[in-house]
XYZ file of C-alpha atoms in Angstrom:
491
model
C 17.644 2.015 28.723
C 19.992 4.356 30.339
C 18.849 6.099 33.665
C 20.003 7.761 37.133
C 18.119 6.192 39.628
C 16.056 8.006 42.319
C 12.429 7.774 43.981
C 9.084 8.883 41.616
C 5.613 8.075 42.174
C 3.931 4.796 41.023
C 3.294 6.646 37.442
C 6.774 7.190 36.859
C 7.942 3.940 38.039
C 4.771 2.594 35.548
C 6.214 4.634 32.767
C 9.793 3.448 33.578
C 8.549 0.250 33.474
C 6.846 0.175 30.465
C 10.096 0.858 28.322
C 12.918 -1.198 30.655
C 13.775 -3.477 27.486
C 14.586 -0.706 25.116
C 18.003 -0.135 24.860
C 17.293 2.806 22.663
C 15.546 5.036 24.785
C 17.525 7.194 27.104
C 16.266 8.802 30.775
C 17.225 11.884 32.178
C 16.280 11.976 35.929
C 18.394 14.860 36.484
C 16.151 18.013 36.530
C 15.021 18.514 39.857
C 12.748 21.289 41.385
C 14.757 23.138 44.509
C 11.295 24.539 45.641
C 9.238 21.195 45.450
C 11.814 18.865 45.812
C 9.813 16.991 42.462
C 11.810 14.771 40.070
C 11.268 15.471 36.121
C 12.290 12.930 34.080
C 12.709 12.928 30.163
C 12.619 9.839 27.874
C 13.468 10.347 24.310
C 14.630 8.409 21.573
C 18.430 9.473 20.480
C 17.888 9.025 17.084
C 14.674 10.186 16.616
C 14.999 13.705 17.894
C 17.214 16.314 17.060
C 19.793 16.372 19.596
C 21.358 19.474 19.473
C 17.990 20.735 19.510
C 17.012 18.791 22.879
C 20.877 20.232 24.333
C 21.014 23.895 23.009
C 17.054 24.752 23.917
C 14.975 22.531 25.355
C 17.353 20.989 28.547
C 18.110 25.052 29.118
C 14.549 25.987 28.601
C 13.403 22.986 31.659
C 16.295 23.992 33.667
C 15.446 27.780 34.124
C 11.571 27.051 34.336
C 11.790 24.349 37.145
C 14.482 26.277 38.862
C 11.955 29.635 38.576
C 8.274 28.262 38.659
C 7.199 24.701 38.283
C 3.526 25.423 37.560
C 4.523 27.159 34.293
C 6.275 24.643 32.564
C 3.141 23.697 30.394
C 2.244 26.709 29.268
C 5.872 27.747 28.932
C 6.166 24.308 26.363
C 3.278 25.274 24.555
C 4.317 28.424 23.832
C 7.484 27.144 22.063
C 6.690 23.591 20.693
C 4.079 21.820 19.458
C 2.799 19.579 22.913
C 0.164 17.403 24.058
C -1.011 15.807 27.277
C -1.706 12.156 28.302
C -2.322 10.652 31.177
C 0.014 7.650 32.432
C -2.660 5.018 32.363
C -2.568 1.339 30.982
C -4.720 2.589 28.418
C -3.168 5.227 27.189
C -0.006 2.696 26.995
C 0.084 2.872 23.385
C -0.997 6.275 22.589
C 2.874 7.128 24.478
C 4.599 4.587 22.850
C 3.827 5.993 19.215
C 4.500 9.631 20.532
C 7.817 8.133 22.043
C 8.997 6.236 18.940
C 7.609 9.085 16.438
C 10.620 11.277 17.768
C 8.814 13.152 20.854
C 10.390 13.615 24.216
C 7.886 12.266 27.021
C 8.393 14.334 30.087
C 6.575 13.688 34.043
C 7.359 14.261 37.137
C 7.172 12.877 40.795
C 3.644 14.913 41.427
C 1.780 14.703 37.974
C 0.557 11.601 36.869
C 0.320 13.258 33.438
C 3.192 13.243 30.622
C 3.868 15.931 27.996
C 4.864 15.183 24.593
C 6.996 17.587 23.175
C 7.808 16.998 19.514
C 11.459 17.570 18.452
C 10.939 14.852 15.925
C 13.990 14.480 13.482
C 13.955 10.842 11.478
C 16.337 9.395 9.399
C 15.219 9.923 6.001
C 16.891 10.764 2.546
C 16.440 13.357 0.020
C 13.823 13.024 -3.154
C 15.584 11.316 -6.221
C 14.496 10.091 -9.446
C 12.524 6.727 -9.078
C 14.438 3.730 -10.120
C 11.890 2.103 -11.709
C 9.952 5.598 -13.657
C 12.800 6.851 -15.551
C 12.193 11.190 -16.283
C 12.895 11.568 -19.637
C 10.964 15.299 -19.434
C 9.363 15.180 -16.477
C 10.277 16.225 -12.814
C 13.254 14.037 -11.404
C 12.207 14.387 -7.122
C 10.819 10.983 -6.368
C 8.846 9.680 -3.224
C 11.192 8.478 -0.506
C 10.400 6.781 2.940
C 9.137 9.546 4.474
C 5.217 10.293 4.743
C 5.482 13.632 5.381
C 7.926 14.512 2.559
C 5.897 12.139 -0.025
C 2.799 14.687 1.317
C 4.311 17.600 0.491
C 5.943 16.615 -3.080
C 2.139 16.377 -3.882
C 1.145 19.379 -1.805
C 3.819 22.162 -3.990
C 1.784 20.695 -6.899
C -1.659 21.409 -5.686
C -1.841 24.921 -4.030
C -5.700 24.277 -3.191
C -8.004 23.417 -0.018
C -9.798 21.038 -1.942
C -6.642 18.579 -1.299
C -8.017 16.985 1.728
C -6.059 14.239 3.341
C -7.271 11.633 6.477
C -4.477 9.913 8.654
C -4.776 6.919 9.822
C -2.450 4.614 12.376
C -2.413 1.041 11.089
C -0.764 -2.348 12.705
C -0.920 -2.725 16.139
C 2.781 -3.131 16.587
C 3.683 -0.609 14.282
C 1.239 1.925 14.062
C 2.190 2.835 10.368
C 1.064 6.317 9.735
C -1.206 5.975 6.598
C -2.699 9.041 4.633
C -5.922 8.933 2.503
C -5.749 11.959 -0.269
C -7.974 12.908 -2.673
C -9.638 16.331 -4.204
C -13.358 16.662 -2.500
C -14.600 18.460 -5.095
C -13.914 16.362 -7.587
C -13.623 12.765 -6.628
C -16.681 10.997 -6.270
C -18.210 10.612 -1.938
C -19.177 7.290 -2.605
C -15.624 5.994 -3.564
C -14.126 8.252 -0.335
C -16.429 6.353 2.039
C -15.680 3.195 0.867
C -11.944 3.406 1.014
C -12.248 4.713 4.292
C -14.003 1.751 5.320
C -11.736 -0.374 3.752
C -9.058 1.272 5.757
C -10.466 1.453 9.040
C -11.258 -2.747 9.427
C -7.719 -3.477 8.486
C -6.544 -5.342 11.788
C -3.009 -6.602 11.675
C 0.572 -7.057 14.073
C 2.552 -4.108 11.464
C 2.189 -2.576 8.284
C 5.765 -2.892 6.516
C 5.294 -1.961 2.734
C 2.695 -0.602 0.746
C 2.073 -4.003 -1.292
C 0.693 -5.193 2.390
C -1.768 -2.705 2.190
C -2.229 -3.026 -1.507
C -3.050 -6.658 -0.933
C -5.383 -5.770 2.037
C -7.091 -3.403 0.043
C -7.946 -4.937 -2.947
C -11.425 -6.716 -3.912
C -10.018 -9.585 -5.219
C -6.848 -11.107 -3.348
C -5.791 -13.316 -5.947
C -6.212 -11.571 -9.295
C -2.895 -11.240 -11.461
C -4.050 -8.356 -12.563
C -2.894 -5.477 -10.014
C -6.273 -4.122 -8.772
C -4.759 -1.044 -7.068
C -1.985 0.952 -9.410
C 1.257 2.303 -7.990
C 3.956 5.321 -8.716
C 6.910 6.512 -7.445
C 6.451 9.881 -9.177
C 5.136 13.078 -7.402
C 3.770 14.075 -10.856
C 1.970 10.719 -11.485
C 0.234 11.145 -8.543
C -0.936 14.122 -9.265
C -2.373 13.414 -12.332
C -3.850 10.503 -10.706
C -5.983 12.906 -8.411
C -6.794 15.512 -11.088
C -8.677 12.266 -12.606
C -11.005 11.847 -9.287
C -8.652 9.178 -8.366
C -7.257 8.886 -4.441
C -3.767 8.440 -3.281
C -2.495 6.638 -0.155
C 0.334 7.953 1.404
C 2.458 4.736 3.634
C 5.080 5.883 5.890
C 8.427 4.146 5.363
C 7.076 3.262 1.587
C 8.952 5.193 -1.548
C 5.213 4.502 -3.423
C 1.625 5.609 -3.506
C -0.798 3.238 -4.072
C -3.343 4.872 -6.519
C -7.126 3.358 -6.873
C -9.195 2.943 -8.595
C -6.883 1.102 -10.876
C -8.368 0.263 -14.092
C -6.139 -1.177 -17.003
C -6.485 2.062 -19.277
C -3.983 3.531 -16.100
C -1.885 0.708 -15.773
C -0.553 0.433 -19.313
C 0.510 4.542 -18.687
C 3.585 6.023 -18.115
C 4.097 9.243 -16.093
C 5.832 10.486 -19.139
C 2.564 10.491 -21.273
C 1.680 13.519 -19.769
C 5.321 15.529 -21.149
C 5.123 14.448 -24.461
C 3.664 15.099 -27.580
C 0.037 13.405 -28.284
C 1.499 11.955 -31.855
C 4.464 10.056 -29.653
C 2.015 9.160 -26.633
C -0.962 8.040 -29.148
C 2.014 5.769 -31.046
C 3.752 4.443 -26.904
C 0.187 3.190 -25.920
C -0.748 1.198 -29.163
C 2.832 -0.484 -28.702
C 1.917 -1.012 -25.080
C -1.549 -2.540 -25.888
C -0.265 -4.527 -28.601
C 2.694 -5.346 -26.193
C 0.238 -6.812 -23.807
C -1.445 -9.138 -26.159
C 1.811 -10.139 -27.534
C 3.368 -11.122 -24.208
C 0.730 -13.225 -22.930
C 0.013 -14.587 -26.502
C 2.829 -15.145 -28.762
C 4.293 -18.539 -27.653
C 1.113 -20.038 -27.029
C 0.213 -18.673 -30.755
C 3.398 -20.334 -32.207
C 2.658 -23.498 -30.605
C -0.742 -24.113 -32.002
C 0.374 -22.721 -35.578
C 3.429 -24.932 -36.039
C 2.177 -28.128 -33.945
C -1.397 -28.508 -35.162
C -1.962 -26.024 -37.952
C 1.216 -26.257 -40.023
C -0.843 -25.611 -42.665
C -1.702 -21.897 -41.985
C 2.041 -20.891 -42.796
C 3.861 -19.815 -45.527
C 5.585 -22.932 -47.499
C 9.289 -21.472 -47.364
C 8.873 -19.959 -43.513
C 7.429 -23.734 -43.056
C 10.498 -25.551 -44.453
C 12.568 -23.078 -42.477
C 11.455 -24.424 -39.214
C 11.277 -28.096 -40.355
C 14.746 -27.467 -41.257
C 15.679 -25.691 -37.861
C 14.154 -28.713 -35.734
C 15.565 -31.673 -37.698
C 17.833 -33.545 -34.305
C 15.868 -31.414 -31.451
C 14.964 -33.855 -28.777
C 12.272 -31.986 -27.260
C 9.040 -31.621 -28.300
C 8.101 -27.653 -29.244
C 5.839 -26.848 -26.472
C 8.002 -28.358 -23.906
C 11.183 -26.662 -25.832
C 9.087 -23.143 -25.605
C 8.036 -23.340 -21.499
C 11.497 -24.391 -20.891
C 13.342 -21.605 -22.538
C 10.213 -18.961 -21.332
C 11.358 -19.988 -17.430
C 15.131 -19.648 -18.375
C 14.104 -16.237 -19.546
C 12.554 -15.292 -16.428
C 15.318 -16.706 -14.487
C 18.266 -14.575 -16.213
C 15.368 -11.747 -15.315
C 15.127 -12.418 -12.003
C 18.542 -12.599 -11.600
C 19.737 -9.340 -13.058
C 17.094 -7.642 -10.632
C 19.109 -9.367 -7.651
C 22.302 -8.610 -8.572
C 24.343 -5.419 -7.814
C 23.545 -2.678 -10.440
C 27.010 -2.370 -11.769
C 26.557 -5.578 -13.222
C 23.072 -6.939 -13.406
C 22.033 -6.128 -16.428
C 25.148 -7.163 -18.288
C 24.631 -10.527 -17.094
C 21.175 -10.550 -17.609
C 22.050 -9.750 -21.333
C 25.613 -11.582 -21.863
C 24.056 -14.595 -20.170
C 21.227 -14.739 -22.470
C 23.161 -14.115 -25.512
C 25.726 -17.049 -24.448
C 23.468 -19.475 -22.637
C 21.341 -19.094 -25.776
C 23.704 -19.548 -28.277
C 24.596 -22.392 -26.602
C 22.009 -24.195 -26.459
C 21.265 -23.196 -30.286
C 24.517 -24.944 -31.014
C 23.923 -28.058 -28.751
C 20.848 -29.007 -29.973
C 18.232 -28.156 -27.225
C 16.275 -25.785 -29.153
C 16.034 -23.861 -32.244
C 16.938 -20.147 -33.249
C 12.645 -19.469 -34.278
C 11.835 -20.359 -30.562
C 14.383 -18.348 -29.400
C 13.233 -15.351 -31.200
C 10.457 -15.514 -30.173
C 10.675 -16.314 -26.854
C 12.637 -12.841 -27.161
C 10.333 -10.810 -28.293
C 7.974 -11.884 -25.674
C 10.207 -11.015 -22.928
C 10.824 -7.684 -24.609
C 7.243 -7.001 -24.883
C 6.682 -7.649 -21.017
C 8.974 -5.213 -20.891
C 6.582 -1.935 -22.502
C 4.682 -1.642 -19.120
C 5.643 0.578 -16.036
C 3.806 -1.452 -13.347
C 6.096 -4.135 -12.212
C 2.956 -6.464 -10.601
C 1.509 -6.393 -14.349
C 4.733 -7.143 -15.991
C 5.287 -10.063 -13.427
C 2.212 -11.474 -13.279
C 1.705 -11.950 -17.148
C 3.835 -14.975 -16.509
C 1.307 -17.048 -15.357
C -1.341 -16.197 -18.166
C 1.524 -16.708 -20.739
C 1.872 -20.246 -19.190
C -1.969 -20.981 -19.646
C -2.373 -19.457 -22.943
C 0.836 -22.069 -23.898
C -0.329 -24.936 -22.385
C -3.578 -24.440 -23.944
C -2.106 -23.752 -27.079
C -0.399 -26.697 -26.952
C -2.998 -29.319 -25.766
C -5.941 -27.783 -28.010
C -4.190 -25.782 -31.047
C -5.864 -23.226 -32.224
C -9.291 -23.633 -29.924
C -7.068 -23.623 -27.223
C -5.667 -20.496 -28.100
C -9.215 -19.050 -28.325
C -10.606 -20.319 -25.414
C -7.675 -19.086 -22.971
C -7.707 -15.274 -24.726
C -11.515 -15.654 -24.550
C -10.908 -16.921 -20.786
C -8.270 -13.685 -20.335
C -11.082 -11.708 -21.536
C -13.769 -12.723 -19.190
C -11.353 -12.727 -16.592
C -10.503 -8.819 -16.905
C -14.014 -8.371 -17.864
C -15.116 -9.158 -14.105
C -12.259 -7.504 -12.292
C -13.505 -4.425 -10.214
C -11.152 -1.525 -8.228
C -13.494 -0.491 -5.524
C -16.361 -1.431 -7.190
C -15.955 0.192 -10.404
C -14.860 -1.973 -13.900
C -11.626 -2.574 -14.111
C -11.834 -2.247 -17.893
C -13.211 1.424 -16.961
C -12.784 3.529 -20.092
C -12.167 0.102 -22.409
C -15.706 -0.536 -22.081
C -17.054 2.917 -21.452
C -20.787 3.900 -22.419
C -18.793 7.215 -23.871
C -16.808 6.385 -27.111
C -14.814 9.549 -26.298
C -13.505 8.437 -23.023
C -12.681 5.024 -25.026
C -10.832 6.794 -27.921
C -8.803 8.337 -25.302
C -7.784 5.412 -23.706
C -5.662 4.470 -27.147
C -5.137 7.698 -28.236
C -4.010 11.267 -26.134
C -5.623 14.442 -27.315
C -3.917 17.665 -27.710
C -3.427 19.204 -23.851
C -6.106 22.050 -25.187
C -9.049 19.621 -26.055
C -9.059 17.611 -22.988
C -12.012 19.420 -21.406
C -13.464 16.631 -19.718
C -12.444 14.156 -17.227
C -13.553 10.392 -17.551
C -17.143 9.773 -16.639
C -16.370 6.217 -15.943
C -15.309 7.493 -12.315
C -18.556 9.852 -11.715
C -16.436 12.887 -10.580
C -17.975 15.423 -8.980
C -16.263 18.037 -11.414
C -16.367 16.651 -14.911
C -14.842 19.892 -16.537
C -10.866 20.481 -16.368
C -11.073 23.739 -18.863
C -13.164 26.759 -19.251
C -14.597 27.902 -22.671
C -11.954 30.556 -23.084
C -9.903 27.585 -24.599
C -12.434 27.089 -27.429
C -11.190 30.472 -28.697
């Protein structure tokens, strides 16, 4: 802290003293009143404000005012800036310290015991780009960035209504992360309002850093692989999302929403469902729900068939593989987990690696480390393949968490598969079943429209309509509104 040192009352001195280890924030004690002989001081952060902002008006502005009449400096403030009064008191210690480090300038003076926050709040932030992990193929290319304000208004441009009601909240102790609750009143159901809101509210914690924190604090079931609460980095997603009765949470210094309730109808979508044709999207999320079964399924599947139920195959695809393992020294469901966690390694590490080049070595490194061990004898070419075409299946989904987290159900489904056979691999999909079966996103089923009383809300889970014959929204939510078009479309 950089400051000029002269003599203000025991408030001053307290609000001095409050901020002595921060090297960040700068004090002017330099504005002084001829008539009163009172001190003003200013704190501010330097790189939270906009400087030539504070230099070209706002020093100017003080200097005149002080210099002409002290008494109307607050009014004077007001009547250019958007300010608020607190009182220097240990309890309003933290209430100052968020206005300080939001990007206001705090200024007092040797007679009031009162500080005025003026905001001249300018953040570092970037400008929207296309998410990195929702490629646009047809839909808008402005992504969420970092900043909760921005993020608020890339939804806002798309919903030009006063039904989009939003509730702030400040959350971490420490960091007093600005947090926004959206959602459409007169659609979304009150019920599911209140009890995020609630949720919200009791979250007691040091700082809120990412959104998966709150994700994780939100969720009914901490330790489900399934992701509970969905996520996008796309304005147009989000929107969507809403439209459906659905809420959005806004995290400041997060480039996603977190979108609830999640069900698994909306985590196998992609934003670009929505700018496509219903013959492509209809095909995508077949290939995304046979994608999922395949993924979590397939080596376990292979294991049973070839280890315990030889029998079940083809005679010439059977000598193929007899053929193909002849000198392997590992047995096939030890052969399959290790070459599934080499997999996932060469994954994880082309996500680490610098763009440029992680995905060639993600891709060369599989081709060669696999070929390799092909011709050294560590495993054959079927378990390869289809150790492949796992991976690539994994690969269908847009929610990372999902993709992920299949790992670990592949891995039981295998080692079921391969202690049991084919009851094994029946009891562990069975298992996977029950599982999903009792998940629930704020209390409502996380199968949602899967298992939906209304076969049409089920059909459209697997299949999209044409844009003009979506008239309803899914009743699986309870929306307020259930109707998204009139009955002039039924002309």
């Amino acid at each position: 802290m950089k400051f000029i040192h002269r003599n203000e009352n025991n408030k001053t001195n307290e609000l001095l003293n409050w901020f002595r280890h921060s090297t960040d924030v700068v004090v002017k004690n330099d504005l002084i009143a001829e008539k009163t002989n009172s001190v003003y001081t200013l704190l501010f952060c330097k790189g939270l404000i906009n400087v030539q902002l504070l230099e070209d008006r706002l020093l100017p502005f003080l200097n005149n005012v002080i210099r002409e009449d002290t008494t109307a400096i607050y009014p004077s403030l007001k009547s250019l800036y958007v300010v608020h009064e607190i009182s220097i008191e240990p309890a309003n210690k933290r209430k100052i310290e968020q206005s300080l480090f939001s990007g206001q300038v705090l200024l007092t003076n040797s007679e009031n015991p009162r500080v005025y926050a003026i905001n001249l709040a300018d953040t570092p932030k970037r400008t929207p780009e296309e998410s990195n992990t929702e490629i646009s193929i047809r839909g808008a290319r402005d992504g969420f960035i970092e900043d909760l304000e921005t993020n608020f208004a890339l939804i806002r441009k798309r919903l030009k209504t006063a039904s989009l009601n939003s509730k702030s909240f400040n959350i971490g102790r420490r960091s007093q992360t600005a947090v926004s609750l959206l959602f459409i009143e007169d659609i979304i159901d009150p019920d599911l309002v209140a009890r995020v809101e609630q949720r919200l509210s009791r979250i007691d914690i040091d700082a809120l850093v990412s959104s998966s924190e709150l994700e994780e604090e939100l969720s009914d079931s901490t330790f489900s692989i399934f992701p509970l609460i969905d996520n996008t980095g796309r304005p147009d997603f989000a929107v969507q999302s809403l439209i459906q009765g659905r809420f959005v949470i806004i995290v400041d210094g997060s480039p996603t929403v977190l979108i609830g309730p999640a069900s698994l109808a909306i985590t196998l979508k992609s934003p670009e469902d929505a700018h496509a044709s219903f013959y492509m999207v209809s095909f995508e999320r077949v290939l995304r729900v046979t994608g999922l079964f395949t993924t979590i399924s397939l080596p376990g599947l292979w294991v049973a068939l070839t280890t315990f139920h030889p029998d079940q195959l083809p005679y010439p695809l059977l000598a193929t593989l007899t053929l193909s393992r002849t000198g392997l020294p590992l047995s096939l469901p030890l052969e399959m987990i290790i070459m599934v966690v080499l997999f996932e390694l060469f994954k994880e590490a082309g996500a680490r690696l610098p763009r440029a080049v992680g995905q060639t070595v993600a891709v060369l490194g599989g081709l060669i480390v696999g070929d390799a061990a092909i011709r050294a004898g560590l495993t054959s070419p079927t378990t390869l393949v289809v150790v492949a075409i796992t991976m690539i299946a994994s690969y269908t989904f847009v929610n990372q968490s999902l993709s992920g987290n299949l790992l670990f159900l592949r891995i039981f489904n295998l080692i079921m598969c391969a202690a049991f056979g084919l009851f094994g691999y029946f009891i562990s999909v069975l298992s996977i079943f029950l599982l999903v079966g009792s998940l629930r996103s704020f209390d409502y089923p996380y199968l949602g429209s899967f298992a939906s009383p209304n076969a049409t809300d089920t059909i459209k889970t697997f299949l999209k309509a044409p844009f003009n014959l979506m008239k309803k929204r899914s009743s699986y939510l309870y929306p307020k509104d259930s109707t998204r078009q009139g009955d002039r479309n039924e002309n």
